[in-house]
Structure formats: structure tokens, C-alpha cells
PDB file of C-alpha atoms in Angstrom:
ATOM      1  CA  MET A   1      40.316  71.571 145.140  1.00 92.00           C
ATOM      2  CA  LYS A   2      37.181  69.730 144.066  1.00 95.00           C
ATOM      3  CA  LEU A   3      34.630  71.917 142.323  1.00 97.00           C
ATOM      4  CA  PRO A   4      30.830  71.599 142.220  1.00 96.00           C
ATOM      5  CA  ILE A   5      29.561  70.257 138.885  1.00 97.00           C
ATOM      6  CA  LEU A   6      26.540  71.997 137.346  1.00 97.00           C
ATOM      7  CA  ILE A   7      23.551  69.764 136.654  1.00 96.00           C
ATOM      8  CA  HIS A   8      21.410  70.136 133.512  1.00 96.00           C
ATOM      9  CA  PRO A   9      19.278  72.144 132.988  1.00 95.00           C
ATOM     10  CA  ASP A  10      21.491  75.121 133.834  1.00 96.00           C
ATOM     11  CA  PRO A  11      21.700  78.044 131.391  1.00 96.00           C
ATOM     12  CA  ARG A  12      25.514  78.148 131.696  1.00 97.00           C
ATOM     13  CA  LEU A  13      25.708  74.700 130.075  1.00 98.00           C
ATOM     14  CA  LYS A  14      24.081  76.083 126.907  1.00 97.00           C
ATOM     15  CA  LYS A  15      26.402  79.075 126.457  1.00 97.00           C
ATOM     16  CA  MET A  16      29.220  79.495 123.934  1.00 98.00           C
ATOM     17  CA  CYS A  17      32.534  79.787 125.810  1.00 98.00           C
ATOM     18  CA  ALA A  18      35.084  82.540 125.263  1.00 97.00           C
ATOM     19  CA  PRO A  19      38.585  81.726 123.965  1.00 97.00           C
ATOM     20  CA  VAL A  20      41.404  81.767 126.492  1.00 96.00           C
ATOM     21  CA  ASP A  21      43.649  84.733 125.590  1.00 93.00           C
ATOM     22  CA  ASP A  22      46.245  84.417 128.316  1.00 89.00           C
ATOM     23  CA  LEU A  23      47.255  81.401 130.390  1.00 92.00           C
ATOM     24  CA  SER A  24      47.059  82.942 133.832  1.00 93.00           C
ATOM     25  CA  ASP A  25      47.997  81.157 137.054  1.00 94.00           C
ATOM     26  CA  GLU A  26      44.262  81.142 137.886  1.00 95.00           C
ATOM     27  CA  LEU A  27      43.486  79.201 134.698  1.00 95.00           C
ATOM     28  CA  ARG A  28      46.286  76.707 135.367  1.00 96.00           C
ATOM     29  CA  THR A  29      44.941  76.234 138.917  1.00 97.00           C
ATOM     30  CA  LEU A  30      41.419  75.819 137.505  1.00 97.00           C
ATOM     31  CA  ALA A  31      42.710  73.121 135.121  1.00 98.00           C
ATOM     32  CA  GLY A  32      44.280  71.229 138.046  1.00 97.00           C
ATOM     33  CA  ASP A  33      41.078  71.569 140.086  1.00 98.00           C
ATOM     34  CA  MET A  34      39.054  70.324 137.110  1.00 98.00           C
ATOM     35  CA  LEU A  35      41.264  67.227 136.803  1.00 97.00           C
ATOM     36  CA  GLU A  36      40.825  66.517 140.524  1.00 97.00           C
ATOM     37  CA  THR A  37      37.045  67.005 140.185  1.00 98.00           C
ATOM     38  CA  MET A  38      36.894  64.760 137.089  1.00 97.00           C
ATOM     39  CA  TYR A  39      38.869  61.915 138.717  1.00 95.00           C
ATOM     40  CA  ASP A  40      36.811  62.159 141.906  1.00 95.00           C
ATOM     41  CA  ALA A  41      33.438  62.122 140.081  1.00 95.00           C
ATOM     42  CA  PRO A  42      34.639  59.679 138.488  1.00 94.00           C
ATOM     43  CA  GLY A  43      34.646  60.704 134.846  1.00 95.00           C
ATOM     44  CA  ILE A  44      36.915  60.721 131.793  1.00 97.00           C
ATOM     45  CA  GLY A  45      36.356  64.332 130.740  1.00 98.00           C
ATOM     46  CA  LEU A  46      35.225  67.690 132.093  1.00 98.00           C
ATOM     47  CA  ALA A  47      34.695  71.069 130.436  1.00 98.00           C
ATOM     48  CA  ALA A  48      35.005  74.452 132.168  1.00 98.00           C
ATOM     49  CA  PRO A  49      31.306  75.367 131.711  1.00 98.00           C
ATOM     50  CA  GLN A  50      30.411  72.270 133.760  1.00 98.00           C
ATOM     51  CA  VAL A  51      32.028  74.001 136.751  1.00 98.00           C
ATOM     52  CA  GLY A  52      30.491  77.367 135.894  1.00 97.00           C
ATOM     53  CA  VAL A  53      33.449  78.893 134.007  1.00 97.00           C
ATOM     54  CA  LEU A  54      32.635  80.027 130.462  1.00 97.00           C
ATOM     55  CA  SER A  55      36.165  79.617 129.063  1.00 97.00           C
ATOM     56  CA  ARG A  56      37.416  77.264 126.350  1.00 98.00           C
ATOM     57  CA  LEU A  57      39.136  74.750 128.629  1.00 98.00           C
ATOM     58  CA  ILE A  58      38.684  70.971 128.838  1.00 98.00           C
ATOM     59  CA  VAL A  59      40.415  68.174 130.719  1.00 98.00           C
ATOM     60  CA  LEU A  60      40.329  64.485 129.912  1.00 98.00           C
ATOM     61  CA  ASP A  61      41.895  61.138 130.693  1.00 97.00           C
ATOM     62  CA  CYS A  62      40.425  58.063 129.006  1.00 96.00           C
ATOM     63  CA  ILE A  63      42.774  55.577 130.714  1.00 94.00           C
ATOM     64  CA  LYS A  64      40.407  53.452 132.779  1.00 83.00           C
ATOM     65  CA  GLU A  65      42.456  50.365 133.631  1.00 84.00           C
ATOM     66  CA  GLU A  66      43.890  50.287 137.161  1.00 83.00           C
ATOM     67  CA  ASP A  67      47.274  48.958 135.975  1.00 88.00           C
ATOM     68  CA  GLU A  68      47.711  51.601 133.236  1.00 92.00           C
ATOM     69  CA  THR A  69      49.426  54.929 133.815  1.00 93.00           C
ATOM     70  CA  PRO A  70      46.941  57.826 133.873  1.00 93.00           C
ATOM     71  CA  ARG A  71      47.245  60.302 130.986  1.00 96.00           C
ATOM     72  CA  PRO A  72      45.693  63.563 132.187  1.00 97.00           C
ATOM     73  CA  MET A  73      45.328  66.105 129.389  1.00 97.00           C
ATOM     74  CA  VAL A  74      44.560  69.812 129.678  1.00 98.00           C
ATOM     75  CA  MET A  75      43.450  71.650 126.544  1.00 98.00           C
ATOM     76  CA  PHE A  76      42.961  75.396 126.240  1.00 98.00           C
ATOM     77  CA  ASN A  77      41.117  76.539 123.075  1.00 98.00           C
ATOM     78  CA  PRO A  78      40.820  72.998 121.643  1.00 98.00           C
ATOM     79  CA  GLU A  79      39.575  72.722 118.087  1.00 98.00           C
ATOM     80  CA  ILE A  80      38.892  69.821 115.776  1.00 98.00           C
ATOM     81  CA  VAL A  81      40.869  70.441 112.589  1.00 98.00           C
ATOM     82  CA  ALA A  82      39.902  67.200 110.792  1.00 98.00           C
ATOM     83  CA  ALA A  83      37.423  64.370 111.327  1.00 98.00           C
ATOM     84  CA  SER A  84      37.115  60.969 109.685  1.00 98.00           C
ATOM     85  CA  ASP A  85      34.149  60.008 107.528  1.00 98.00           C
ATOM     86  CA  GLU A  86      34.061  56.713 109.413  1.00 97.00           C
ATOM     87  CA  LYS A  87      31.766  56.871 112.456  1.00 97.00           C
ATOM     88  CA  ASN A  88      31.790  55.200 115.852  1.00 95.00           C
ATOM     89  CA  VAL A  89      28.937  54.691 118.288  1.00 96.00           C
ATOM     90  CA  TYR A  90      29.625  54.945 122.025  1.00 95.00           C
ATOM     91  CA  GLU A  91      27.274  54.946 124.961  1.00 96.00           C
ATOM     92  CA  GLU A  92      27.903  58.417 126.336  1.00 97.00           C
ATOM     93  CA  GLY A  93      27.151  59.853 129.727  1.00 96.00           C
ATOM     94  CA  CYS A  94      27.915  63.217 131.275  1.00 97.00           C
ATOM     95  CA  LEU A  95      28.839  64.409 134.762  1.00 97.00           C
ATOM     96  CA  SER A  96      26.257  67.208 134.306  1.00 97.00           C
ATOM     97  CA  ILE A  97      23.556  64.649 133.427  1.00 97.00           C
ATOM     98  CA  PRO A  98      24.195  61.951 136.067  1.00 96.00           C
ATOM     99  CA  ASP A  99      23.078  58.349 135.530  1.00 95.00           C
ATOM    100  CA  GLN A 100      21.739  59.006 132.012  1.00 96.00           C
ATOM    101  CA  PHE A 101      23.320  57.337 128.990  1.00 96.00           C
ATOM    102  CA  ALA A 102      22.655  57.173 125.264  1.00 96.00           C
ATOM    103  CA  GLU A 103      24.380  55.809 122.179  1.00 97.00           C
ATOM    104  CA  ILE A 104      25.808  58.710 120.171  1.00 97.00           C
ATOM    105  CA  LYS A 105      27.377  58.479 116.713  1.00 97.00           C
ATOM    106  CA  ARG A 106      30.466  60.631 116.105  1.00 98.00           C
ATOM    107  CA  PRO A 107      33.528  60.595 113.831  1.00 98.00           C
ATOM    108  CA  LYS A 108      35.804  57.669 114.761  1.00 98.00           C
ATOM    109  CA  VAL A 109      39.044  59.676 114.372  1.00 98.00           C
ATOM    110  CA  VAL A 110      39.658  63.401 114.916  1.00 98.00           C
ATOM    111  CA  ASP A 111      42.698  65.644 114.667  1.00 98.00           C
ATOM    112  CA  VAL A 112      42.713  68.205 117.473  1.00 98.00           C
ATOM    113  CA  ARG A 113      44.820  71.317 118.023  1.00 98.00           C
ATOM    114  CA  TRP A 114      45.038  73.108 121.395  1.00 98.00           C
ATOM    115  CA  ILE A 115      47.227  75.154 123.734  1.00 97.00           C
ATOM    116  CA  GLY A 116      48.766  73.116 126.562  1.00 97.00           C
ATOM    117  CA  MET A 117      49.609  74.047 130.154  1.00 95.00           C
ATOM    118  CA  ASP A 118      53.079  74.963 128.845  1.00 95.00           C
ATOM    119  CA  GLY A 119      51.549  77.710 126.676  1.00 95.00           C
ATOM    120  CA  ASN A 120      52.580  75.950 123.460  1.00 96.00           C
ATOM    121  CA  GLU A 121      50.393  74.704 120.632  1.00 97.00           C
ATOM    122  CA  HIS A 122      49.904  70.941 120.521  1.00 98.00           C
ATOM    123  CA  SER A 123      48.115  68.641 118.110  1.00 98.00           C
ATOM    124  CA  GLU A 124      47.236  64.969 118.154  1.00 98.00           C
ATOM    125  CA  THR A 125      45.098  62.439 116.348  1.00 98.00           C
ATOM    126  CA  PHE A 126      42.572  60.746 118.629  1.00 98.00           C
ATOM    127  CA  ASP A 127      40.764  57.477 117.909  1.00 97.00           C
ATOM    128  CA  GLY A 128      37.978  55.474 119.547  1.00 94.00           C
ATOM    129  CA  LEU A 129      37.015  56.478 123.090  1.00 95.00           C
ATOM    130  CA  TRP A 130      39.555  59.343 123.165  1.00 97.00           C
ATOM    131  CA  ALA A 131      38.029  60.775 119.955  1.00 98.00           C
ATOM    132  CA  THR A 132      34.503  60.491 121.382  1.00 98.00           C
ATOM    133  CA  CYS A 133      35.539  62.086 124.681  1.00 98.00           C
ATOM    134  CA  VAL A 134      37.361  65.056 123.144  1.00 98.00           C
ATOM    135  CA  GLN A 135      34.398  65.729 120.805  1.00 98.00           C
ATOM    136  CA  HIS A 136      31.944  65.495 123.734  1.00 98.00           C
ATOM    137  CA  GLU A 137      34.001  67.985 125.779  1.00 98.00           C
ATOM    138  CA  ILE A 138      34.490  70.418 122.873  1.00 98.00           C
ATOM    139  CA  ASP A 139      30.708  70.284 122.342  1.00 98.00           C
ATOM    140  CA  HIS A 140      30.345  71.602 125.923  1.00 98.00           C
ATOM    141  CA  LEU A 141      32.430  74.654 124.958  1.00 98.00           C
ATOM    142  CA  ASN A 142      29.891  75.343 122.199  1.00 98.00           C
ATOM    143  CA  GLY A 143      26.868  74.985 124.499  1.00 98.00           C
ATOM    144  CA  LYS A 144      25.966  71.526 123.210  1.00 98.00           C
ATOM    145  CA  LEU A 145      25.156  68.477 125.355  1.00 98.00           C
ATOM    146  CA  PHE A 146      25.157  64.837 124.263  1.00 98.00           C
ATOM    147  CA  ILE A 147      21.377  64.755 124.722  1.00 97.00           C
ATOM    148  CA  ASP A 148      21.100  67.379 121.959  1.00 97.00           C
ATOM    149  CA  TYR A 149      21.882  64.520 119.527  1.00 97.00           C
ATOM    150  CA  LEU A 150      18.768  62.642 120.707  1.00 97.00           C
ATOM    151  CA  GLY A 151      15.180  62.940 119.566  1.00 96.00           C
ATOM    152  CA  ALA A 152      12.953  65.504 121.292  1.00 96.00           C
ATOM    153  CA  MET A 153      10.998  62.925 123.347  1.00 96.00           C
ATOM    154  CA  LYS A 154      14.072  61.235 124.797  1.00 96.00           C
ATOM    155  CA  ARG A 155      15.776  64.597 125.442  1.00 96.00           C
ATOM    156  CA  GLN A 156      12.683  65.929 127.273  1.00 96.00           C
ATOM    157  CA  LEU A 157      12.434  62.760 129.364  1.00 96.00           C
ATOM    158  CA  ILE A 158      16.066  63.094 130.483  1.00 96.00           C
ATOM    159  CA  THR A 159      15.636  66.832 131.161  1.00 96.00           C
ATOM    160  CA  ARG A 160      12.597  66.145 133.369  1.00 96.00           C
ATOM    161  CA  LYS A 161      14.591  63.508 135.297  1.00 96.00           C
ATOM    162  CA  MET A 162      17.369  66.077 135.864  1.00 95.00           C
ATOM    163  CA  GLN A 163      14.871  68.725 137.036  1.00 95.00           C
ATOM    164  CA  LYS A 164      13.474  66.211 139.532  1.00 95.00           C
ATOM    165  CA  LEU A 165      17.017  65.312 140.701  1.00 92.00           C
ATOM    166  CA  LYS A 166      17.821  69.011 141.240  1.00 93.00           C
ATOM    167  CA  ARG A 167      14.615  69.509 143.260  1.00 93.00           C
ATOM    168  CA  GLU A 168      15.454  66.472 145.427  1.00 92.00           C
ATOM    169  CA  LYS A 169      19.002  67.739 146.008  1.00 87.00           C
ATOM    170  CA  ALA A 170      17.688  71.214 146.918  1.00 88.00           C
ATOM    171  CA  ARG A 171      15.413  69.667 149.566  1.00 92.00           C
ATOM    172  CA  ALA A 172      18.175  67.492 151.058  1.00 84.00           C
TER     173      ALA A 172
END
């Protein structure tokens, strides 16, 4: 089931999310719904707070080519356990901040540990776009948006655009 995506500014997007203690059927269903919502948007990542759930859950799939097999990933309680000194710059966007993009510098390679849908601990090293995406989504779990990396002027400009967009949607 597709879920509504919160648009910035929304106080839920700035909250620290609670760890997932138990993988309930509801959380597994939520993860599936989040993947469906992400693909439909279309996006390459989505965090639970973006759909109004303040739990440490993210989904991602950075396979963009039509001829490549999708690689949907579901991560409960993801954490970065190591990050490279080498940085990468990607133009980032966010489903909660539609049509706004900015170049953000982040570690090029990160090691991430999480609990999978199977209830087991997993870990993987991510590079390039995957590394950027997983860091962006984990930031959401800590109440941080990609625009928080920008200067105050640019961040305020984007926030005003989002407030205007929300007003227009409310009228429609």
C-alpha cells in the first residue's frame, strides 16, 4: 500500500527515531509499503519518519538502470560503523523536499550494520551512490535533512519554497 510522504517543514522530520526492539508483522508490512511508496515516487531511498513513523527503519534501492535487477534493501536499526576519510560529492534530493537539489559532501565509503527482514544482523560496505543514499536515510532517523548541510540562506530559501508548496497543495 502506498503511503503519504511528509513534506518539509514537518516537525516529525526533525525528531530522533526510536530503535526497533521487535520485528513485528506490522513493521515488516510497513517496510514493504515503504518500498512500494519509494519505487512509486520514484526515489532510491525512504526513511520511516518520512511516512510519519518514528522508528529506525529505512529502505533503499540504488539500481536505476531498466535492464538491471532491482536490489531492494530493508534495514532496521541501521548504523554506520566505519566511514572513509575520502569524500564524495553527489547532488542529493529528497522525497520530503520535492524538486530541490544540492551538492552534498559525504564519506565515499561506509560500513553499515543493521537488522534485516529475517531478524538477523547484516553488514555491508557501501560505496558511491549507495554510500550516499544510506547516509542520507540514516540522517533522517536522527532528525537531519540534507538541507541541514547547506548554509542558512539556501536552507531558508528551500524551506520557504516547501511552505508555499504545502499551502498550494492544501488549497487544491
